[in-house]
Amino acid sequence: MPNFYTDNPDLKFHMNHPLMKKIVALKERNFADKVKYDYAPVDFEDTMDSYERVLDVVGEICGDIIAPNAEDIDEEGPEVRDNRVKYARGTEINLEAIRKAGLMGITLPRKYGGLNFSIVPYTMVADMVSRADAAFVNIWGLQDCAETIHEFASEKQKDRYLPRFCQGETGSMALTEPDAGSDLQSVQLKATYDKEKDQWYLNGVKRFITNGDGDISLVLARSEEGTKDGRGLSMFIYDNKKYHITKVRRIEHKLGIIGSPTCELVYRNTPAELVGSRRMGLIRYVMSLMNGARLGIAAQSVGIAEAAYREALAFAKEREQFGKPIIHFPAVYEMLSVMKSKLDASRSLLYETARFVDMYKAWFHISKERSLEKEERQEMKKYQQLAEAYTPLAKGLASEICNRIAYDALQIHGGSGFMKDYPIERIYRDARITSIYEGTTQLQVVAAIAGIARGTLLKQIREYEETKVKPELHTYRRMLVSMTEEFEHASGKVHETENKEFIDFHARRLVEMAGNIIMGYLLLLDTNRESRFWKSLEVFVRNARAENRERAEFIMISSINDLGRFKQEEH
Amino acid sequence: MEIIILMSVVPDTSVKIKLTADGLPDMKEIPWIINPWDELALTRALELKEDPGNTVNKVTLLHVGPSTHGQVLRKAMAMGADEAVRIEATPRDSYETAYHIVAFLQERAFDLVLAGIESSDYNGAAVGGLVAGMLDIPSVSAVTGIQTEGDKLHVVRETDGGRETLRMPLPLLAVVQKGIAKEPRMPSMRGLMMARKKNIHVIEPGAVDSLTEYARFELPPPKPPCHMVDATNPGELLELLENESKVIHLS
């Protein structure tokens, strides 16, 4: 198969965004590591070149190893043997390849054995691996746990655990339970402290835990007896490689991402270590963990959408009906162009978000090393707000777009797509989870509407609006300006009621409207940098304008009194 | 002992080459890779270097090609090679390539030279043999295994229905084929970054004229459309095989 990096010039395009210069300078602390590590970059160009070389190899691994294994892994799946997870054979081969290549823990500092990669290239790896096999990316991507340990654990814990991630050990985040899914405040797993032994122990059950038998696990548990809400929860590290005593009771039989084992785990006097402060487990650490994971799912969504679009395009060119390839029929070429425009738009949103997260995280880590100047603090704050507003937006929108693209890609295949003969059948199944896990779209909307209420998104839209673009793009900018007016009008109407239920009722419509405007602007700016996004811009903004109008129309004629019409009677 | 790998850089094998308006292969925006056979040769050389049971202590890459191939060389360095030499030339045929390699090797000492059996772009399968001939050193072709034994080499070749092992003196040029290493080694991420700082020596080429000249390139004819036969209808398949493709005779 082709190299998944070099066959997709969009990746390199996003890699070369102007903001990368600043991100790299912050992340590399002005290249201070070059005197200590012979593999540390010496300047910006050197860093970008390193990113490029690494992405090229990842692209090769994706094309040559991971993608060809995907079908067998989907067929075989993992299994439980003696209360342990046994991966499918292809998963083992994939893991071996990425371990040998040194692709685990790449965002961690060099002193732990990492490559100190910024979030943008890390996200790009996730994008490519997801295109190759959406199930495998979960196992690889759980190195997000390492980021959380890096942010909040003690120096001793960091020294002990982080190098292990870099050597290729896998992670898991054990959050959800049978009665605590979206509502993590009701987590019951009990953490008790044995004073004599100076040791925490975990007891209870976790459910739906991706890669639950991974080597190093972050566990959310109730450390404060008698509490019922999120303030009684703390975060723990459980060393599964060392103790090996949580039991995998079963793994779920799933619709998609079959290669990724989803475990039910039983903890019985399982020793664990507290991370950070007690009671901060959910409020602080899980939120950070989830934000990282959400960006990961946004990347997974874009990668799956890429795979689906490519399958559809190839099929439509080859498949002949009524004497010509079906790509020549308006019904098909329209679908394909809309898919492509949405794919480009969601990828652009993904990397914009990754850059915001990068800027924020870089300042966050610097702030722990020294106190920040006033302007630096302001910049950190700005990017923190943007990262918080964009992460749920990217996860919510990219996953929905991914599902839509997978749906249309299968549709283009007709009956053949419904059969196991073509990869699209698996891709379609794999797509479905993206809008569910790490918070459903409905929950992303709850987080994203806050970004609208606080004005963060609108402020950023204004910034896009003021960016100078080439004259030929002015028509599209005018369209986006008028879409923004329409959005402000609709949002104003909803928010001025100050009725929470009414705001929640329209939240998704508003978030999608804002998302369409933001993605429209991002494509406009992409086209300003490189003209090959022109077609996607044209198609995307045309569709987005119509979609937003429909939503605005719905909002403008609705009132609080309408809510009753939508409620299902309880029997 | 030093092993020199003759490394060719070729278009990614998944890329479909198009012809330009004047009928030449269009090499614009082509992703380049290490020639797959050379990649296996390098992998085997590195395995030998890492195996304490022999005296291989250095692996050097030798490439004839333009600076645009530099990144591919760097990747090969990241796999673990110690040194790389690039002869700055764009050869027009195998003879020219061999000429540059020989000119370089004549000026230095070497023990073992490995060359992939062919390059996946032009499939010339000539450089290895030419170099050995021009240097007047022994060579073995279609090698699938190499082991060192003191200052001699055990070289394994697949023959029709079996295999033979030759004991060869050094210096030697071995033309290797698939099987010489199990699968190509993956460059490590850290290796990639360090490779930037490893030295790639660039050498100016001597003057040489090619012996051959390309008159014309042609693309293979497009594949005929695929005829799908329903699985429940073997009769139709037989009918087509007999009367349309004329590959079987039933009556």
PDB file of N, CA and C in Angstrom, chain B residues 119-202:
ATOM      1  N   SER B 119      16.877  -2.910  -9.419  1.00  0.00           N
ATOM      2  CA  SER B 119      16.153  -1.790  -8.824  1.00  0.00           C
ATOM      3  C   SER B 119      14.720  -1.884  -9.321  1.00  0.00           C
ATOM      4  N   SER B 120      13.787  -1.457  -8.457  1.00  0.00           N
ATOM      5  CA  SER B 120      12.387  -1.701  -8.805  1.00  0.00           C
ATOM      6  C   SER B 120      11.876  -0.698  -9.831  1.00  0.00           C
ATOM      7  N   ASP B 121      12.705   0.262 -10.261  1.00  0.00           N
ATOM      8  CA  ASP B 121      12.208   1.190 -11.288  1.00  0.00           C
ATOM      9  C   ASP B 121      12.560   0.708 -12.703  1.00  0.00           C
ATOM     10  N   TYR B 122      13.860   0.579 -12.988  1.00  0.00           N
ATOM     11  CA  TYR B 122      14.237   0.184 -14.354  1.00  0.00           C
ATOM     12  C   TYR B 122      14.486  -1.306 -14.508  1.00  0.00           C
ATOM     13  N   ASN B 123      14.520  -2.036 -13.408  1.00  0.00           N
ATOM     14  CA  ASN B 123      14.714  -3.488 -13.432  1.00  0.00           C
ATOM     15  C   ASN B 123      15.891  -3.920 -14.294  1.00  0.00           C
ATOM     16  N   GLY B 124      16.987  -3.148 -14.233  1.00  0.00           N
ATOM     17  CA  GLY B 124      18.124  -3.461 -15.093  1.00  0.00           C
ATOM     18  C   GLY B 124      18.869  -4.722 -14.678  1.00  0.00           C
ATOM     19  N   ALA B 125      18.951  -4.974 -13.365  1.00  0.00           N
ATOM     20  CA  ALA B 125      19.645  -6.140 -12.828  1.00  0.00           C
ATOM     21  C   ALA B 125      21.066  -6.242 -13.378  1.00  0.00           C
ATOM     22  N   ALA B 126      21.728  -5.100 -13.532  1.00  0.00           N
ATOM     23  CA  ALA B 126      23.043  -5.125 -14.169  1.00  0.00           C
ATOM     24  C   ALA B 126      24.158  -4.544 -13.310  1.00  0.00           C
ATOM     25  N   VAL B 127      23.833  -3.598 -12.442  1.00  0.00           N
ATOM     26  CA  VAL B 127      24.889  -2.846 -11.762  1.00  0.00           C
ATOM     27  C   VAL B 127      25.822  -3.757 -10.946  1.00  0.00           C
ATOM     28  N   GLY B 128      25.242  -4.657 -10.152  1.00  0.00           N
ATOM     29  CA  GLY B 128      26.055  -5.527  -9.295  1.00  0.00           C
ATOM     30  C   GLY B 128      27.110  -6.275 -10.100  1.00  0.00           C
ATOM     31  N   GLY B 129      26.670  -6.950 -11.133  1.00  0.00           N
ATOM     32  CA  GLY B 129      27.576  -7.729 -11.967  1.00  0.00           C
ATOM     33  C   GLY B 129      28.615  -6.867 -12.654  1.00  0.00           C
ATOM     34  N   LEU B 130      28.156  -5.712 -13.154  1.00  0.00           N
ATOM     35  CA  LEU B 130      29.078  -4.789 -13.834  1.00  0.00           C
ATOM     36  C   LEU B 130      30.190  -4.333 -12.894  1.00  0.00           C
ATOM     37  N   VAL B 131      29.800  -3.964 -11.680  1.00  0.00           N
ATOM     38  CA  VAL B 131      30.782  -3.454 -10.710  1.00  0.00           C
ATOM     39  C   VAL B 131      31.823  -4.543 -10.416  1.00  0.00           C
ATOM     40  N   ALA B 132      31.336  -5.769 -10.155  1.00  0.00           N
ATOM     41  CA  ALA B 132      32.266  -6.865  -9.855  1.00  0.00           C
ATOM     42  C   ALA B 132      33.215  -7.090 -11.026  1.00  0.00           C
ATOM     43  N   GLY B 133      32.658  -7.068 -12.224  1.00  0.00           N
ATOM     44  CA  GLY B 133      33.473  -7.292 -13.415  1.00  0.00           C
ATOM     45  C   GLY B 133      34.521  -6.204 -13.587  1.00  0.00           C
ATOM     46  N   MET B 134      34.089  -4.952 -13.453  1.00  0.00           N
ATOM     47  CA  MET B 134      35.001  -3.832 -13.660  1.00  0.00           C
ATOM     48  C   MET B 134      36.066  -3.778 -12.570  1.00  0.00           C
ATOM     49  N   LEU B 135      35.707  -4.226 -11.354  1.00  0.00           N
ATOM     50  CA  LEU B 135      36.692  -4.240 -10.258  1.00  0.00           C
ATOM     51  C   LEU B 135      37.544  -5.514 -10.300  1.00  0.00           C
ATOM     52  N   ASP B 136      37.103  -6.460 -11.122  1.00  0.00           N
ATOM     53  CA  ASP B 136      37.763  -7.756 -11.214  1.00  0.00           C
ATOM     54  C   ASP B 136      37.832  -8.461  -9.850  1.00  0.00           C
ATOM     55  N   ILE B 137      36.668  -8.535  -9.207  1.00  0.00           N
ATOM     56  CA  ILE B 137      36.585  -9.289  -7.953  1.00  0.00           C
ATOM     57  C   ILE B 137      35.495 -10.358  -8.118  1.00  0.00           C
ATOM     58  N   PRO B 138      35.537 -11.414  -7.302  1.00  0.00           N
ATOM     59  CA  PRO B 138      34.517 -12.446  -7.432  1.00  0.00           C
ATOM     60  C   PRO B 138      33.124 -11.900  -7.083  1.00  0.00           C
ATOM     61  N   SER B 139      32.113 -12.449  -7.701  1.00  0.00           N
ATOM     62  CA  SER B 139      30.745 -12.066  -7.328  1.00  0.00           C
ATOM     63  C   SER B 139      29.836 -13.292  -7.389  1.00  0.00           C
ATOM     64  N   VAL B 140      28.808 -13.250  -6.589  1.00  0.00           N
ATOM     65  CA  VAL B 140      27.804 -14.306  -6.586  1.00  0.00           C
ATOM     66  C   VAL B 140      26.453 -13.626  -6.761  1.00  0.00           C
ATOM     67  N   SER B 141      25.601 -14.261  -7.540  1.00  0.00           N
ATOM     68  CA  SER B 141      24.301 -13.635  -7.768  1.00  0.00           C
ATOM     69  C   SER B 141      23.189 -14.408  -7.055  1.00  0.00           C
ATOM     70  N   ALA B 142      22.032 -13.765  -6.949  1.00  0.00           N
ATOM     71  CA  ALA B 142      20.827 -14.371  -6.372  1.00  0.00           C
ATOM     72  C   ALA B 142      21.091 -14.984  -4.999  1.00  0.00           C
ATOM     73  N   VAL B 143      21.765 -14.203  -4.150  1.00  0.00           N
ATOM     74  CA  VAL B 143      22.132 -14.689  -2.818  1.00  0.00           C
ATOM     75  C   VAL B 143      20.964 -14.501  -1.850  1.00  0.00           C
ATOM     76  N   THR B 144      20.691 -15.545  -1.071  1.00  0.00           N
ATOM     77  CA  THR B 144      19.598 -15.429  -0.090  1.00  0.00           C
ATOM     78  C   THR B 144      20.093 -15.560   1.342  1.00  0.00           C
ATOM     79  N   GLY B 145      21.404 -15.805   1.517  1.00  0.00           N
ATOM     80  CA  GLY B 145      21.903 -15.905   2.892  1.00  0.00           C
ATOM     81  C   GLY B 145      23.387 -15.595   2.937  1.00  0.00           C
ATOM     82  N   ILE B 146      23.796 -14.891   3.996  1.00  0.00           N
ATOM     83  CA  ILE B 146      25.225 -14.591   4.164  1.00  0.00           C
ATOM     84  C   ILE B 146      25.614 -14.823   5.617  1.00  0.00           C
ATOM     85  N   GLN B 147      26.678 -15.557   5.822  1.00  0.00           N
ATOM     86  CA  GLN B 147      27.244 -15.722   7.163  1.00  0.00           C
ATOM     87  C   GLN B 147      28.746 -15.530   7.046  1.00  0.00           C
ATOM     88  N   THR B 148      29.342 -14.933   8.070  1.00  0.00           N
ATOM     89  CA  THR B 148      30.796 -14.798   8.012  1.00  0.00           C
ATOM     90  C   THR B 148      31.433 -16.001   8.706  1.00  0.00           C
ATOM     91  N   GLU B 149      32.615 -16.338   8.242  1.00  0.00           N
ATOM     92  CA  GLU B 149      33.372 -17.396   8.910  1.00  0.00           C
ATOM     93  C   GLU B 149      34.838 -16.973   8.828  1.00  0.00           C
ATOM     94  N   GLY B 150      35.325 -16.364   9.893  1.00  0.00           N
ATOM     95  CA  GLY B 150      36.667 -15.807   9.873  1.00  0.00           C
ATOM     96  C   GLY B 150      36.779 -14.780   8.769  1.00  0.00           C
ATOM     97  N   ASP B 151      37.786 -14.959   7.911  1.00  0.00           N
ATOM     98  CA  ASP B 151      37.927 -13.999   6.824  1.00  0.00           C
ATOM     99  C   ASP B 151      37.255 -14.494   5.541  1.00  0.00           C
ATOM    100  N   LYS B 152      36.420 -15.533   5.708  1.00  0.00           N
ATOM    101  CA  LYS B 152      35.684 -16.021   4.539  1.00  0.00           C
ATOM    102  C   LYS B 152      34.183 -15.820   4.756  1.00  0.00           C
ATOM    103  N   LEU B 153      33.449 -15.992   3.674  1.00  0.00           N
ATOM    104  CA  LEU B 153      32.008 -15.847   3.780  1.00  0.00           C
ATOM    105  C   LEU B 153      31.327 -17.127   3.338  1.00  0.00           C
ATOM    106  N   HIS B 154      30.240 -17.449   4.021  1.00  0.00           N
ATOM    107  CA  HIS B 154      29.352 -18.503   3.513  1.00  0.00           C
ATOM    108  C   HIS B 154      28.188 -17.831   2.821  1.00  0.00           C
ATOM    109  N   VAL B 155      28.033 -18.154   1.592  1.00  0.00           N
ATOM    110  CA  VAL B 155      27.003 -17.487   0.801  1.00  0.00           C
ATOM    111  C   VAL B 155      26.008 -18.553   0.318  1.00  0.00           C
ATOM    112  N   VAL B 156      24.737 -18.300   0.604  1.00  0.00           N
ATOM    113  CA  VAL B 156      23.712 -19.279   0.229  1.00  0.00           C
ATOM    114  C   VAL B 156      22.952 -18.778  -0.993  1.00  0.00           C
ATOM    115  N   ARG B 157      22.738 -19.679  -1.947  1.00  0.00           N
ATOM    116  CA  ARG B 157      21.938 -19.325  -3.128  1.00  0.00           C
ATOM    117  C   ARG B 157      20.814 -20.330  -3.280  1.00  0.00           C
ATOM    118  N   GLU B 158      19.680 -19.854  -3.705  1.00  0.00           N
ATOM    119  CA  GLU B 158      18.575 -20.766  -4.034  1.00  0.00           C
ATOM    120  C   GLU B 158      18.808 -21.242  -5.456  1.00  0.00           C
ATOM    121  N   THR B 159      18.753 -22.560  -5.636  1.00  0.00           N
ATOM    122  CA  THR B 159      18.845 -23.072  -7.001  1.00  0.00           C
ATOM    123  C   THR B 159      17.544 -23.775  -7.322  1.00  0.00           C
ATOM    124  N   ASP B 160      17.412 -24.214  -8.513  1.00  0.00           N
ATOM    125  CA  ASP B 160      16.170 -24.869  -8.898  1.00  0.00           C
ATOM    126  C   ASP B 160      15.986 -26.148  -8.072  1.00  0.00           C
ATOM    127  N   GLY B 161      15.046 -26.112  -7.159  1.00  0.00           N
ATOM    128  CA  GLY B 161      14.756 -27.301  -6.371  1.00  0.00           C
ATOM    129  C   GLY B 161      15.678 -27.523  -5.195  1.00  0.00           C
ATOM    130  N   GLY B 162      16.521 -26.580  -4.843  1.00  0.00           N
ATOM    131  CA  GLY B 162      17.384 -26.768  -3.681  1.00  0.00           C
ATOM    132  C   GLY B 162      18.143 -25.507  -3.350  1.00  0.00           C
ATOM    133  N   ARG B 163      19.195 -25.658  -2.604  1.00  0.00           N
ATOM    134  CA  ARG B 163      20.033 -24.486  -2.329  1.00  0.00           C
ATOM    135  C   ARG B 163      21.488 -24.912  -2.247  1.00  0.00           C
ATOM    136  N   GLU B 164      22.360 -23.975  -2.539  1.00  0.00           N
ATOM    137  CA  GLU B 164      23.779 -24.285  -2.449  1.00  0.00           C
ATOM    138  C   GLU B 164      24.463 -23.263  -1.552  1.00  0.00           C
ATOM    139  N   THR B 165      25.486 -23.713  -0.858  1.00  0.00           N
ATOM    140  CA  THR B 165      26.258 -22.814  -0.015  1.00  0.00           C
ATOM    141  C   THR B 165      27.682 -22.764  -0.550  1.00  0.00           C
ATOM    142  N   LEU B 166      28.146 -21.558  -0.783  1.00  0.00           N
ATOM    143  CA  LEU B 166      29.498 -21.396  -1.321  1.00  0.00           C
ATOM    144  C   LEU B 166      30.386 -20.792  -0.251  1.00  0.00           C
ATOM    145  N   ARG B 167      31.630 -21.195  -0.234  1.00  0.00           N
ATOM    146  CA  ARG B 167      32.571 -20.527   0.658  1.00  0.00           C
ATOM    147  C   ARG B 167      33.398 -19.590  -0.216  1.00  0.00           C
ATOM    148  N   MET B 168      33.375 -18.307   0.103  1.00  0.00           N
ATOM    149  CA  MET B 168      33.979 -17.322  -0.789  1.00  0.00           C
ATOM    150  C   MET B 168      35.040 -16.503  -0.047  1.00  0.00           C
ATOM    151  N   PRO B 169      36.105 -16.127  -0.747  1.00  0.00           N
ATOM    152  CA  PRO B 169      37.098 -15.238  -0.132  1.00  0.00           C
ATOM    153  C   PRO B 169      36.644 -13.783  -0.256  1.00  0.00           C
ATOM    154  N   LEU B 170      37.244 -12.930   0.509  1.00  0.00           N
ATOM    155  CA  LEU B 170      36.973 -11.499   0.397  1.00  0.00           C
ATOM    156  C   LEU B 170      38.139 -10.844  -0.346  1.00  0.00           C
ATOM    157  N   PRO B 171      37.972  -9.736  -0.986  1.00  0.00           N
ATOM    158  CA  PRO B 171      36.715  -9.000  -1.168  1.00  0.00           C
ATOM    159  C   PRO B 171      35.764  -9.706  -2.138  1.00  0.00           C
ATOM    160  N   LEU B 172      34.510  -9.397  -1.964  1.00  0.00           N
ATOM    161  CA  LEU B 172      33.478 -10.091  -2.727  1.00  0.00           C
ATOM    162  C   LEU B 172      32.302  -9.148  -2.963  1.00  0.00           C
ATOM    163  N   LEU B 173      31.670  -9.336  -4.106  1.00  0.00           N
ATOM    164  CA  LEU B 173      30.419  -8.614  -4.332  1.00  0.00           C
ATOM    165  C   LEU B 173      29.289  -9.635  -4.389  1.00  0.00           C
ATOM    166  N   ALA B 174      28.323  -9.496  -3.499  1.00  0.00           N
ATOM    167  CA  ALA B 174      27.178 -10.415  -3.494  1.00  0.00           C
ATOM    168  C   ALA B 174      25.936  -9.677  -3.966  1.00  0.00           C
ATOM    169  N   VAL B 175      25.301 -10.231  -4.980  1.00  0.00           N
ATOM    170  CA  VAL B 175      24.044  -9.666  -5.469  1.00  0.00           C
ATOM    171  C   VAL B 175      22.927 -10.422  -4.743  1.00  0.00           C
ATOM    172  N   VAL B 176      22.186  -9.696  -3.909  1.00  0.00           N
ATOM    173  CA  VAL B 176      21.251 -10.393  -3.022  1.00  0.00           C
ATOM    174  C   VAL B 176      19.815 -10.254  -3.510  1.00  0.00           C
ATOM    175  N   GLN B 177      19.022 -11.248  -3.139  1.00  0.00           N
ATOM    176  CA  GLN B 177      17.615 -11.175  -3.509  1.00  0.00           C
ATOM    177  C   GLN B 177      16.733 -11.405  -2.289  1.00  0.00           C
ATOM    178  N   LYS B 178      15.434 -11.414  -2.522  1.00  0.00           N
ATOM    179  CA  LYS B 178      14.463 -11.576  -1.445  1.00  0.00           C
ATOM    180  C   LYS B 178      14.832 -12.799  -0.611  1.00  0.00           C
ATOM    181  N   GLY B 179      14.752 -12.713   0.669  1.00  0.00           N
ATOM    182  CA  GLY B 179      15.121 -13.834   1.520  1.00  0.00           C
ATOM    183  C   GLY B 179      16.403 -13.564   2.285  1.00  0.00           C
ATOM    184  N   ILE B 180      17.178 -12.586   1.813  1.00  0.00           N
ATOM    185  CA  ILE B 180      18.454 -12.276   2.477  1.00  0.00           C
ATOM    186  C   ILE B 180      18.189 -11.774   3.900  1.00  0.00           C
ATOM    187  N   ALA B 181      17.065 -11.061   4.073  1.00  0.00           N
ATOM    188  CA  ALA B 181      16.599 -10.684   5.417  1.00  0.00           C
ATOM    189  C   ALA B 181      15.106 -10.917   5.420  1.00  0.00           C
ATOM    190  N   LYS B 182      14.577 -11.145   6.609  1.00  0.00           N
ATOM    191  CA  LYS B 182      13.161 -11.504   6.693  1.00  0.00           C
ATOM    192  C   LYS B 182      12.290 -10.344   6.218  1.00  0.00           C
ATOM    193  N   GLU B 183      12.434  -9.223   6.864  1.00  0.00           N
ATOM    194  CA  GLU B 183      11.727  -8.038   6.394  1.00  0.00           C
ATOM    195  C   GLU B 183      12.561  -6.810   6.700  1.00  0.00           C
ATOM    196  N   PRO B 184      12.363  -5.752   5.912  1.00  0.00           N
ATOM    197  CA  PRO B 184      13.229  -4.587   6.092  1.00  0.00           C
ATOM    198  C   PRO B 184      13.112  -4.012   7.501  1.00  0.00           C
ATOM    199  N   ARG B 185      14.207  -3.561   8.015  1.00  0.00           N
ATOM    200  CA  ARG B 185      14.211  -2.965   9.344  1.00  0.00           C
ATOM    201  C   ARG B 185      13.540  -1.604   9.304  1.00  0.00           C
ATOM    202  N   MET B 186      12.847  -1.302  10.411  1.00  0.00           N
ATOM    203  CA  MET B 186      12.173  -0.017  10.506  1.00  0.00           C
ATOM    204  C   MET B 186      13.150   0.999  11.094  1.00  0.00           C
ATOM    205  N   PRO B 187      13.313   2.152  10.474  1.00  0.00           N
ATOM    206  CA  PRO B 187      14.188   3.133  11.115  1.00  0.00           C
ATOM    207  C   PRO B 187      13.561   3.604  12.419  1.00  0.00           C
ATOM    208  N   SER B 188      14.346   3.818  13.455  1.00  0.00           N
ATOM    209  CA  SER B 188      13.753   4.284  14.709  1.00  0.00           C
ATOM    210  C   SER B 188      13.633   5.795  14.648  1.00  0.00           C
ATOM    211  N   MET B 189      12.654   6.300  15.403  1.00  0.00           N
ATOM    212  CA  MET B 189      12.391   7.739  15.383  1.00  0.00           C
ATOM    213  C   MET B 189      13.612   8.518  15.868  1.00  0.00           C
ATOM    214  N   ARG B 190      14.228   7.992  16.914  1.00  0.00           N
ATOM    215  CA  ARG B 190      15.393   8.676  17.436  1.00  0.00           C
ATOM    216  C   ARG B 190      16.535   8.621  16.417  1.00  0.00           C
ATOM    217  N   GLY B 191      16.638   7.466  15.769  1.00  0.00           N
ATOM    218  CA  GLY B 191      17.653   7.297  14.731  1.00  0.00           C
ATOM    219  C   GLY B 191      17.478   8.316  13.620  1.00  0.00           C
ATOM    220  N   LEU B 192      16.222   8.578  13.274  1.00  0.00           N
ATOM    221  CA  LEU B 192      15.940   9.547  12.209  1.00  0.00           C
ATOM    222  C   LEU B 192      16.463  10.924  12.575  1.00  0.00           C
ATOM    223  N   MET B 193      16.290  11.264  13.844  1.00  0.00           N
ATOM    224  CA  MET B 193      16.731  12.597  14.260  1.00  0.00           C
ATOM    225  C   MET B 193      18.247  12.669  14.336  1.00  0.00           C
ATOM    226  N   MET B 194      18.849  11.565  14.801  1.00  0.00           N
ATOM    227  CA  MET B 194      20.294  11.569  14.887  1.00  0.00           C
ATOM    228  C   MET B 194      20.939  11.529  13.505  1.00  0.00           C
ATOM    229  N   ALA B 195      20.230  10.904  12.568  1.00  0.00           N
ATOM    230  CA  ALA B 195      20.801  10.738  11.227  1.00  0.00           C
ATOM    231  C   ALA B 195      21.085  12.087  10.582  1.00  0.00           C
ATOM    232  N   ARG B 196      20.313  13.088  11.006  1.00  0.00           N
ATOM    233  CA  ARG B 196      20.531  14.423  10.437  1.00  0.00           C
ATOM    234  C   ARG B 196      21.969  14.871  10.671  1.00  0.00           C
ATOM    235  N   LYS B 197      22.483  14.429  11.821  1.00  0.00           N
ATOM    236  CA  LYS B 197      23.831  14.896  12.168  1.00  0.00           C
ATOM    237  C   LYS B 197      24.926  13.965  11.661  1.00  0.00           C
ATOM    238  N   LYS B 198      24.510  12.789  11.169  1.00  0.00           N
ATOM    239  CA  LYS B 198      25.515  11.886  10.618  1.00  0.00           C
ATOM    240  C   LYS B 198      25.966  12.431   9.266  1.00  0.00           C
ATOM    241  N   ASN B 199      27.170  12.095   8.947  1.00  0.00           N
ATOM    242  CA  ASN B 199      27.736  12.684   7.747  1.00  0.00           C
ATOM    243  C   ASN B 199      27.347  11.935   6.471  1.00  0.00           C
ATOM    244  N   ILE B 200      26.840  12.661   5.513  1.00  0.00           N
ATOM    245  CA  ILE B 200      26.660  12.085   4.182  1.00  0.00           C
ATOM    246  C   ILE B 200      27.707  12.770   3.291  1.00  0.00           C
ATOM    247  N   HIS B 201      28.699  11.994   2.859  1.00  0.00           N
ATOM    248  CA  HIS B 201      29.756  12.571   2.025  1.00  0.00           C
ATOM    249  C   HIS B 201      29.261  12.692   0.589  1.00  0.00           C
ATOM    250  N   VAL B 202      29.411  13.851   0.036  1.00  0.00           N
ATOM    251  CA  VAL B 202      28.988  14.035  -1.356  1.00  0.00           C
ATOM    252  C   VAL B 202      30.248  14.120  -2.223  1.00  0.00           C
TER     253      VAL B 202
END
